[in-house]
Structure formats: C-alpha cells, structure tokens
Coordinates of C-alpha atoms in Angstrom, one line a residue:
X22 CA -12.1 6.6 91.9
X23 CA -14.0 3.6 90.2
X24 CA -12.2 1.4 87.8
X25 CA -13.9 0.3 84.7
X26 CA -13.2 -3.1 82.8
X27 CA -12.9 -2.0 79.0
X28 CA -14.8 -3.7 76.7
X29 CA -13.1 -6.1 74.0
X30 CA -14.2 -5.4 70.6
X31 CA -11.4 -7.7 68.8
X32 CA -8.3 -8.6 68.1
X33 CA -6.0 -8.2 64.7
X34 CA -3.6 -10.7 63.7
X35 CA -0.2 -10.4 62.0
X36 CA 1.6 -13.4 61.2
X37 CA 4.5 -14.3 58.9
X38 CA 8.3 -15.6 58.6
X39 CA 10.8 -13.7 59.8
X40 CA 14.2 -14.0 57.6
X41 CA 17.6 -13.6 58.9
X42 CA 19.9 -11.8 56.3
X43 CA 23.1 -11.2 58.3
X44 CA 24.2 -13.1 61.1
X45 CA 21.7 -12.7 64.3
X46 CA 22.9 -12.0 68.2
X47 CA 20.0 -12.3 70.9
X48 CA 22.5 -13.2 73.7
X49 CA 21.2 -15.8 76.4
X50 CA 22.4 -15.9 79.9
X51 CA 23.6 -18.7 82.4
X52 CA 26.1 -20.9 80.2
X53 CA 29.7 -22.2 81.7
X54 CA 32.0 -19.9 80.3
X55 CA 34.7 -22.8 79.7
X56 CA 38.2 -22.3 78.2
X57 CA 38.0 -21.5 74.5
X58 CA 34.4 -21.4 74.7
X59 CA 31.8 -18.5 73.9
X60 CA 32.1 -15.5 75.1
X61 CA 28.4 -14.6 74.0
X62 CA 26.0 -17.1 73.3
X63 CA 22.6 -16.7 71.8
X64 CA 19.3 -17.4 73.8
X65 CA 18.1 -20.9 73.3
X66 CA 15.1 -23.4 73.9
X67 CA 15.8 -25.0 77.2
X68 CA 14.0 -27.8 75.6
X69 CA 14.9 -28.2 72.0
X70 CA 18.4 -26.4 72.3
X71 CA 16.9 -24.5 69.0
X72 CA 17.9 -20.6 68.9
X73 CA 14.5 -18.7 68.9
X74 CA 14.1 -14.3 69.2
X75 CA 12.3 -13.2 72.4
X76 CA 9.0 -11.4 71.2
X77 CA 10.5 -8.8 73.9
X78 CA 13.3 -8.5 71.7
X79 CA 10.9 -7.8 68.8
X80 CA 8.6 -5.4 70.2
X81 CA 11.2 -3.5 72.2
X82 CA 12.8 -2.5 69.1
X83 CA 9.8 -1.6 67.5
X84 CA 8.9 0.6 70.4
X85 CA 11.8 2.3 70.3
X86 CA 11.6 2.7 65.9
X87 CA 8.4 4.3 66.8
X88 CA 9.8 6.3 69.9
X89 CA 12.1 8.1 67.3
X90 CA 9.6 8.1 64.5
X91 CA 7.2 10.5 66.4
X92 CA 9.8 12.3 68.2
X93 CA 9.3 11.4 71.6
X94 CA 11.7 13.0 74.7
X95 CA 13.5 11.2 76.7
X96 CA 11.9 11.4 80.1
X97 CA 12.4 8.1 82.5
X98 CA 15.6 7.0 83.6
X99 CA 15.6 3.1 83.8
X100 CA 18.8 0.8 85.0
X101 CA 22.2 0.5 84.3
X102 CA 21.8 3.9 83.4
X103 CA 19.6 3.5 80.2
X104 CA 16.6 6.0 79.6
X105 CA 13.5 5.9 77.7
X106 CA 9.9 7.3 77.4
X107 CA 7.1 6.4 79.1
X108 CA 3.8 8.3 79.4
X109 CA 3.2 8.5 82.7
X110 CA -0.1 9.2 82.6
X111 CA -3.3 8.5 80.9
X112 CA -3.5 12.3 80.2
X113 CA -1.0 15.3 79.2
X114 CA 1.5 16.3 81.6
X115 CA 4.9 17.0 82.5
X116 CA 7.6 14.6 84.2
X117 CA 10.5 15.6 86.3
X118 CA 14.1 13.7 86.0
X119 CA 15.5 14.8 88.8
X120 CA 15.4 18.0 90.8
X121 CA 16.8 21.6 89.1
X122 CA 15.3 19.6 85.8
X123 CA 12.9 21.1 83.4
X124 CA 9.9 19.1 83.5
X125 CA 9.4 17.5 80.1
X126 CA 5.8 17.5 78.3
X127 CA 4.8 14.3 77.3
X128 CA 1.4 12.8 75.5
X129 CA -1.1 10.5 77.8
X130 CA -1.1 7.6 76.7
X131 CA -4.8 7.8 75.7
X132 CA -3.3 9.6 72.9
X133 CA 0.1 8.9 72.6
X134 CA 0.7 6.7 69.4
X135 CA 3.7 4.8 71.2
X136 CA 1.9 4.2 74.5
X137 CA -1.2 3.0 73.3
X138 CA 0.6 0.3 71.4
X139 CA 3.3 -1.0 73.5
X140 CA 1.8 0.7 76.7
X141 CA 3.5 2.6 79.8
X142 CA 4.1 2.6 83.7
X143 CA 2.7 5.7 85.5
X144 CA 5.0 7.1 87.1
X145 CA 5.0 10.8 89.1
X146 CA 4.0 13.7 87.4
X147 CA 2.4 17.0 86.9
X148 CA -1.2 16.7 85.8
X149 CA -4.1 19.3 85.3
X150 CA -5.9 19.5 88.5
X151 CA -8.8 20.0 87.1
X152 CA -8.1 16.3 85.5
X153 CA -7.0 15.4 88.7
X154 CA -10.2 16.4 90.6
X155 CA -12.4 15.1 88.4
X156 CA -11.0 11.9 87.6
X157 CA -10.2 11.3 91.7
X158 CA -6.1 10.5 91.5
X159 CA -3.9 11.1 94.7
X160 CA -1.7 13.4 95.4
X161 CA 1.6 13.2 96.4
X162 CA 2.4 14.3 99.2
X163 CA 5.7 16.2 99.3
X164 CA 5.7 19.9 100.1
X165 CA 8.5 20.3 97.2
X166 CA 5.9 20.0 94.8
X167 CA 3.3 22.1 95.6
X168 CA 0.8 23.2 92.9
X169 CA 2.3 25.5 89.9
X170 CA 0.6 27.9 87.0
X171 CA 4.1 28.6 84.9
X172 CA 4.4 25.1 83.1
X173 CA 1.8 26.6 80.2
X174 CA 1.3 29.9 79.1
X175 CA -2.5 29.6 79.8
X176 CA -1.7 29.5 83.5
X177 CA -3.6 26.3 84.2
X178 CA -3.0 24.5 87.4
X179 CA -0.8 21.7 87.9
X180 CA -0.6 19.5 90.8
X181 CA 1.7 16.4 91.4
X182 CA 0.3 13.3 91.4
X183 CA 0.5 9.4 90.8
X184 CA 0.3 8.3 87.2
X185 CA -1.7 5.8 86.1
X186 CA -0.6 2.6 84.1
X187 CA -1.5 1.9 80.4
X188 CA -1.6 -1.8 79.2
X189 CA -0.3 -2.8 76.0
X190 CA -2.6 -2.9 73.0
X191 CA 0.2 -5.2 71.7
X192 CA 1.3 -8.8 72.0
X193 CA 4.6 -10.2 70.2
X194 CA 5.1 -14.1 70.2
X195 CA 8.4 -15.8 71.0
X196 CA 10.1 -16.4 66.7
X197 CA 10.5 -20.2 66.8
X198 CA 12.8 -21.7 64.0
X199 CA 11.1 -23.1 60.9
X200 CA 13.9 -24.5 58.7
X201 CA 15.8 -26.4 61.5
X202 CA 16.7 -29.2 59.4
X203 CA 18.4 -26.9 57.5
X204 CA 20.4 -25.6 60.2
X205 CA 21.2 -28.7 61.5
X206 CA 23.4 -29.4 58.1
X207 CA 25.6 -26.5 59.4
X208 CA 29.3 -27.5 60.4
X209 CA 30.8 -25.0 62.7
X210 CA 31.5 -27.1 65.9
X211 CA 28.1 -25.3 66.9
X212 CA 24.3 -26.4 67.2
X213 CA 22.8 -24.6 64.2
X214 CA 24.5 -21.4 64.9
X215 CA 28.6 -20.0 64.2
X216 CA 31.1 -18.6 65.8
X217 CA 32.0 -14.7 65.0
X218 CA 35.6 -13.6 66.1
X219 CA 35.8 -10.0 67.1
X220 CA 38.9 -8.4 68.1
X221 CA 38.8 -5.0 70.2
X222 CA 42.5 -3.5 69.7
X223 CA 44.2 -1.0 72.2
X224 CA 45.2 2.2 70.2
X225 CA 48.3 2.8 72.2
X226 CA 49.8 -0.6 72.9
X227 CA 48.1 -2.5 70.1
X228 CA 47.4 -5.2 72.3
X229 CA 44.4 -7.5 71.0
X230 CA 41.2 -8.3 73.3
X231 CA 39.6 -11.4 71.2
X232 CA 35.9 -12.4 71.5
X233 CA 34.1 -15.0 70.3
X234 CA 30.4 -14.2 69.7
X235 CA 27.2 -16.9 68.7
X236 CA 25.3 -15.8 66.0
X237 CA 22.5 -17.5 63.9
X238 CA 23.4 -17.5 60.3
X239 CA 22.0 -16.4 57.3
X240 CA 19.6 -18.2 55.9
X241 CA 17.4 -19.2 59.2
X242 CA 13.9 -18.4 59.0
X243 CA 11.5 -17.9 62.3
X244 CA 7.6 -17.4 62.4
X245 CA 6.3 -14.7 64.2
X246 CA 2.9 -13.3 65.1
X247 CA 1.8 -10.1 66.9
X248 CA -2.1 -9.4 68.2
X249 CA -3.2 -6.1 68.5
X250 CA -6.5 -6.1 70.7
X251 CA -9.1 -3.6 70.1
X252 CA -11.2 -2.6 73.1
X253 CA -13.4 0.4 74.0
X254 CA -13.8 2.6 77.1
X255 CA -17.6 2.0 76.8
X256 CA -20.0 0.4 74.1
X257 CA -21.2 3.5 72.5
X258 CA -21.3 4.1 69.3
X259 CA -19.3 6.9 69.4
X260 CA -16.0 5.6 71.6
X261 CA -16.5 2.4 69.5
X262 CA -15.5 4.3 66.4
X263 CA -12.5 6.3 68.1
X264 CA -11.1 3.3 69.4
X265 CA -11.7 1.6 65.7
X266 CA -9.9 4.3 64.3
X267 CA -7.2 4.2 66.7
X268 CA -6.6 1.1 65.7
X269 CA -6.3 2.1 62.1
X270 CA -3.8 4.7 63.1
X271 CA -2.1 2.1 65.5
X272 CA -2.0 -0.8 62.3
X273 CA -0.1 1.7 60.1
X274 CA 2.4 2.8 62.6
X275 CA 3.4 -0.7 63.4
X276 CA 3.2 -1.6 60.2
X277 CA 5.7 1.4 59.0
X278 CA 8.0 0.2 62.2
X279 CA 8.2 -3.2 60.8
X280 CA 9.0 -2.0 57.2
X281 CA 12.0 0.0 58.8
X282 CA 13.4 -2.3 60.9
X283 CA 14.5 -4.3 57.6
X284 CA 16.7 -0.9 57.4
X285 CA 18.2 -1.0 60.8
X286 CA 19.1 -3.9 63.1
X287 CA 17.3 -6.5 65.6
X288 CA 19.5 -7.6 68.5
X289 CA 23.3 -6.7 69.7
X290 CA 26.0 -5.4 67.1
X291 CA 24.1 -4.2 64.1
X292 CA 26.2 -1.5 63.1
X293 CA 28.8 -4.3 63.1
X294 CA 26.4 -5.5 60.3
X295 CA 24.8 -8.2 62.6
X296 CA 21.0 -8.4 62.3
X297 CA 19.8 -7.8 59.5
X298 CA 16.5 -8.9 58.7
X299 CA 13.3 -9.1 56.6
X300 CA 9.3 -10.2 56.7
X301 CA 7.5 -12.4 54.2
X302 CA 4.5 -14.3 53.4
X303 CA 3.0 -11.8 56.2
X304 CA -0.9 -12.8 57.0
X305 CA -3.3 -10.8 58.5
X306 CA -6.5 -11.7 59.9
X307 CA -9.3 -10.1 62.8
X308 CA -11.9 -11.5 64.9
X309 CA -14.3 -9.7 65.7
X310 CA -15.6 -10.8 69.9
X311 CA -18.6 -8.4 69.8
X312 CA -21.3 -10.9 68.5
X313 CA -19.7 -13.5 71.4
X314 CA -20.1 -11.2 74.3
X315 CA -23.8 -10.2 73.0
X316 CA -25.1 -13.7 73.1
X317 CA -27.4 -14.5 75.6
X318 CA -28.3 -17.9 75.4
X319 CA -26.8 -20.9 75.5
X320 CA -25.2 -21.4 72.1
X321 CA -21.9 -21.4 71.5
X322 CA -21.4 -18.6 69.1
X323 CA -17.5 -18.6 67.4
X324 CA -15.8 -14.8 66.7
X325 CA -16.2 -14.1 63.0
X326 CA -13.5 -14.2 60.7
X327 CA -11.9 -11.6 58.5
X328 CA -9.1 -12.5 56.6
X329 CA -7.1 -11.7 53.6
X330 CA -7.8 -13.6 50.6
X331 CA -3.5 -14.9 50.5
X332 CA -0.1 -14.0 51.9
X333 CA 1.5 -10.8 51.4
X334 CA 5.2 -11.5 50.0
X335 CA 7.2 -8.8 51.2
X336 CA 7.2 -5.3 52.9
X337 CA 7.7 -3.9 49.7
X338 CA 3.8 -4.8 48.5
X339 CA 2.2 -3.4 51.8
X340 CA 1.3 -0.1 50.7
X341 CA -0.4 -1.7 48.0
X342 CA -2.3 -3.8 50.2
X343 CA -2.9 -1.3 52.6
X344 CA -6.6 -0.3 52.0
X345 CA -7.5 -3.9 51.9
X346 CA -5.9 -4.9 55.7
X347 CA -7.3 -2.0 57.3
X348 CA -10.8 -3.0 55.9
X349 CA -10.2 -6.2 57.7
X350 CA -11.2 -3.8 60.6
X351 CA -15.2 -3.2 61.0
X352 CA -16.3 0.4 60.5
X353 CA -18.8 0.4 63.8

C-alpha cells in the first residue's frame, strides 16, 4: 500500500478569552498531600505557579459535545473502564467489543464529522473487502474471524482487518491566565485560586467524609486558540472543494460545540455547579499556504491573510456572523 503525504491548503484560526463563571476544577497531579491540605488541587504552571486549562481538557470535552450531538455509539473500551467512539477506520465498518457482541456500525473517519475533527486510532474491524483489496490493508489473522455476508442486508463481504489512523484536523492551545494581577488580590490562604469544602455523608450512619477541593474563581479569564488545518488528499480541483467544504461543515460543528459548552460544564464536578464558562471577543482569521508551496523561486512569499474586520463579543452574535467567518474560507 503506498502512503501519500496530504497536501496543506491552510489553516483557520479561532482565538478569544475564555471566562470562568463558576468556580473551575482541572485537577493536577503530584502535590504532598500534607495535613489539612488539598485534597484536589488544580493543574498549575510549573514555572509561574499560575492555574492554566489543558487544551486536552478543552478539546476532549468538545469531542465528546459533538460525540452526543451526532449520535455516535459507544464502540471502544478505553482504561479504568471508560468507553468512547473512535472510527476505526478511514472507511465504513463495523467494530466488535468483545466476543458474543454485536458488531456496531460506525462512520470512517473520512466522513465522520467527529473523526475528522478531533481524529481516531484504527483499531480492528470489519471492513468491505472490496475496500480492503483495493486499498491493500492486512488481514488479521485469526481463524475466529473469517469473512462474513450477514452484517448488511445487501450481502457484501466483510473481512477483518487493521484499521487505519486519522490525524486530528484540530489543534487546542493550553488557556493561560490573562487577569493574574487580579487574582493575585484574592485572599484565601491560596495562590489565585480557593478552597471548596465538600462533604460526602453516609446515609445510614450519617458519618461525614470532608474534602477540600481547589478551584479557580469566578472572575479569571484565560485566552485560548484552536487551528483547524485544511489539507487535501490531492491538488485537484475537485478534492480541493470537498475538503473546503468539509471544513465549512467542520467550522460550524465546532463552532455549535463551543456555543453549548457554555450550557454544560468544563472540568470535574459540573453538576455540582463547578465549571461554568463562556467565550468572548472570539477572533477568527485563515491563511491560506497554497500560494507558498507553489512558489518556485527564491522569494520568500508570506501566506495570505483573511481576517475579520473586529472581535466577535459573545456566542450569542455567532449566527449573525456566520456567513461572514465561513467566507474567510476560499471557495477553490
């Protein structure tokens, strides 16, 4: 099978503050758990000591806003007992859990809206053989699995084989803090964040367990930017506008997970009321790499720039302002 580089077209911007409404947990590991101390601290900046939010923790609840949003099955089981979904493929097929399981359908992530955003891990599966043949994967080998017709009613032929990987289209920056100063101000015993007592209580003997949980407070604002790159199988015309469009479809899925996580919750405890948050002043610019890679002398030729004119305010004005950010995009 021959691998192909794709080619990169560009790469859309989203930028803006981040706005912490209720008190914020995005728990950090490997502090001395003294007497009296915290039980659960938030992660900090080895450096700074400032509380910043993981762009993991950003774009994994996303992923999983869009996961529900489109419906998608449940179909890999991960650690510690958690499960998710994954395409695990670049085309259609079906995925086993475990054995006397019914195989579960999933998109390939050519397709799938989730996948191509935040991409996937190939993993085992039943694929077309036709697909299979003609796009050279391997096998498995395991004489449990031996090519099947009653997994559609057509009565195509499956096979088992290894799933290919999807990369992300997706990148979400580490939040850093912008109003420290502000934060500093706070007296709580704490460096910029507060303590949040939490009591678990034993139905029977009434007996108290006591927590004390970090949070950052209301108030604290963090910048944030995403990139979405936008790359083609090939440089035809014709794949050149699919992937363009999928990038329009891509832009206002992400854009309708952002504008419903300031519904739910970002890190541990929301429906304790923790987490709360909102976007402003949201920026969006693309740069388009297509007249850099076509150069062929020796000038140094700069991406163009597409931006919009000034800062959107809130979520609340995106639809408005939809049209205009997906013209940022170039047609062809």
């Amino acid at each position: 099978m021959m691998m192909q580089q794709k080619f990169l077209l560009g790469k859309l911007f989203i930028k803006g503050e981040l706005v912490v409404e209720t008190g914020l947990h995005i728990g950090g590991g490997g502090e001395n758990l003294d007497i009296g101390g915290l039980d659960k601290p938030v992660i900090r900046d080895p450096l700074t000591r400032q509380p910043y939010i993981p762009g993991s923790s950003l774009k994994g609840k996303l992923r999983s806003i869009l996961e529900r949003l489109e419906g998608k099955p449940i179909n890999r089981k991960g650690g510690s007992g958690t499960y998710r979904y994954e395409s695990d493929d670049l085309e259609d097929g079906y995925t086993e859990l475990g054995q006397n399981t019914a195989p579960i359908k999933f998109t390939g992530a050519r397709n799938c809206p989730v996948s191509r955003v935040f991409g996937s891990t190939g993993n085992n599966c039943w694929l077309k053989t036709s697909i299979i043949d003609s796009e050279g994967l391997d096998r498995v080998n395991d004489l449990r699995k031996l090519p099947r017709t009653d997994l559609e009613e057509s009565g195509e032929e499956f096979s088992y084989a290894k799933g290919r990987n999807s990369p992300a289209h997706l990148i979400v920056r580490d939040c850093h803090l912008l109003n420290a100063s502000r934060l500093e101000k706070i007296d709580t015993g704490l460096y910029m964040t507060e303590w949040k007592f939490e009591n678990g209580l034993d139905r029977i003997t009434a007996a108290a367990n006591p927590r004390q949980i970090e949070r950052v407070p209301k108030g604290a604002r963090f910048d944030f930017e995403m990139v979405y790159t936008v790359e083609s199988e090939n440089k035809s015309a014709e794949d050149v506008a699919k992937s363009l469009n999928d990038a329009r479809t891509d832009l206002k899925n992400l854009l309708q997970a952002i504008f419903i996580l300031e519904d739910d919750a970002l890190g541990g405890h929301g429906s304790r009321g923790y987490g709360k948050v909102s976007f402003e002043n949201l920026l969006f610019h693309y740069r388009d790499y297509r007249l850099v890679s076509s150069n062929q002398n020796t000038i140094l030729v700069l991406p163009s720039h597409n931006a919009l004119e000034a800062p959107i305010e809130n979520t609340s004005k995106l639809p408005e302002k939809f049209n205009e950010i997906q013209d940022l995009l170039p047609t062809v």
